[in-house]
Tab-separated table of C-alpha atoms in Angstrom:
chain	number	residue	atom	x	y	z
A	1	MET	CA	-7.983	32.914	4.165
A	2	ALA	CA	-10.760	30.176	4.937
A	3	LYS	CA	-14.022	32.062	6.251
A	4	PRO	CA	-15.413	32.055	9.511
A	5	GLY	CA	-17.039	28.887	10.154
A	6	HIS	CA	-14.797	26.775	7.988
A	7	ALA	CA	-15.161	23.927	9.203
A	8	TRP	CA	-12.266	21.710	7.606
A	9	ASN	CA	-9.851	20.605	9.955
A	10	ARG	CA	-6.591	18.701	8.389
A	11	SER	CA	-5.959	16.428	11.887
A	12	ARG	CA	-10.144	15.490	11.086
A	13	LEU	CA	-8.767	14.801	7.423
A	14	LEU	CA	-6.211	13.100	8.044
A	15	GLU	CA	-8.400	10.495	10.967
A	16	GLU	CA	-10.730	10.096	8.193
A	17	ASP	CA	-8.409	9.141	5.275
A	18	GLU	CA	-6.292	6.532	7.915
A	19	ASP	CA	-9.564	4.689	8.437
A	20	GLU	CA	-10.053	4.319	4.542
A	21	GLU	CA	-9.236	0.856	2.908
A	22	ASP	CA	-6.949	2.109	0.076
A	23	PRO	CA	-8.310	0.469	-3.190
A	24	VAL	CA	-4.777	-1.105	-3.909
A	25	ASP	CA	-4.751	-2.684	-1.119
A	26	ALA	CA	-8.063	-3.527	-1.033
A	27	MET	CA	-7.634	-5.161	-4.755
A	28	ILE	CA	-4.517	-7.150	-4.114
A	29	SER	CA	-6.491	-8.628	-0.590
A	30	ARG	CA	-9.757	-10.206	-2.955
A	31	THR	CA	-6.282	-11.901	-4.605
A	32	GLY	CA	-5.563	-13.865	-1.737
A	33	CYS	CA	-1.386	-12.268	-2.751
A	34	MET	CA	-1.461	-9.223	0.465
A	35	ALA	CA	0.823	-11.510	1.783
A	36	GLN	CA	3.785	-11.899	-0.248
A	37	HIS	CA	3.096	-7.681	-1.641
A	38	ARG	CA	3.477	-6.447	2.611
A	39	GLU	CA	6.816	-9.001	2.442
A	40	LEU	CA	7.780	-6.979	-0.527
A	41	GLN	CA	7.129	-3.737	1.618
A	42	GLU	CA	8.703	-4.955	4.004
A	43	CYS	CA	11.928	-5.907	2.169
A	44	MET	CA	11.635	-3.467	0.125
A	45	ALA	CA	11.506	-0.697	3.152
A	46	ALA	CA	14.181	-2.374	5.146
A	47	ARG	CA	16.530	-2.427	1.880
A	48	GLN	CA	16.067	0.517	-0.233
A	49	ASP	CA	15.755	-1.385	-3.660
A	50	TRP	CA	13.549	-3.902	-4.971
A	51	ARG	CA	17.192	-5.450	-6.769
A	52	HIS	CA	17.939	-6.961	-3.107
A	53	CYS	CA	14.246	-8.628	-2.959
A	54	GLN	CA	13.732	-9.990	-6.332
A	55	PRO	CA	12.610	-13.308	-4.583
A	56	GLN	CA	9.723	-11.534	-2.879
A	57	VAL	CA	9.270	-9.589	-6.822
A	58	ARG	CA	9.369	-13.530	-7.753
A	59	ALA	CA	6.359	-14.560	-5.652
A	60	PHE	CA	4.761	-11.783	-5.459
A	61	GLY	CA	4.309	-11.602	-9.416
A	62	GLU	CA	3.335	-15.415	-9.490
A	63	CYS	CA	0.926	-15.325	-6.718
A	64	MET	CA	-1.154	-12.377	-8.764
A	65	ALA	CA	-0.857	-14.636	-11.944
A	66	ARG	CA	-2.466	-17.379	-11.082
A	67	ARG	CA	-5.229	-15.307	-9.780
A	68	GLN	CA	-5.227	-13.854	-13.430
């Protein structure tokens, strides 16, 4: 049980997490492949199966390979 005066607040913690950029997103953004990554994420959210998103998987992979 939290001590009286304890300042931990779950809603504040969640708000702080939303304000911080995800390190993976930051890395992908630096590569210039964020558009391909977002398209892949949207396909995955819609189809729920990466096998149906092969064009997006290939486009993202090719973009990342060009950046390395």
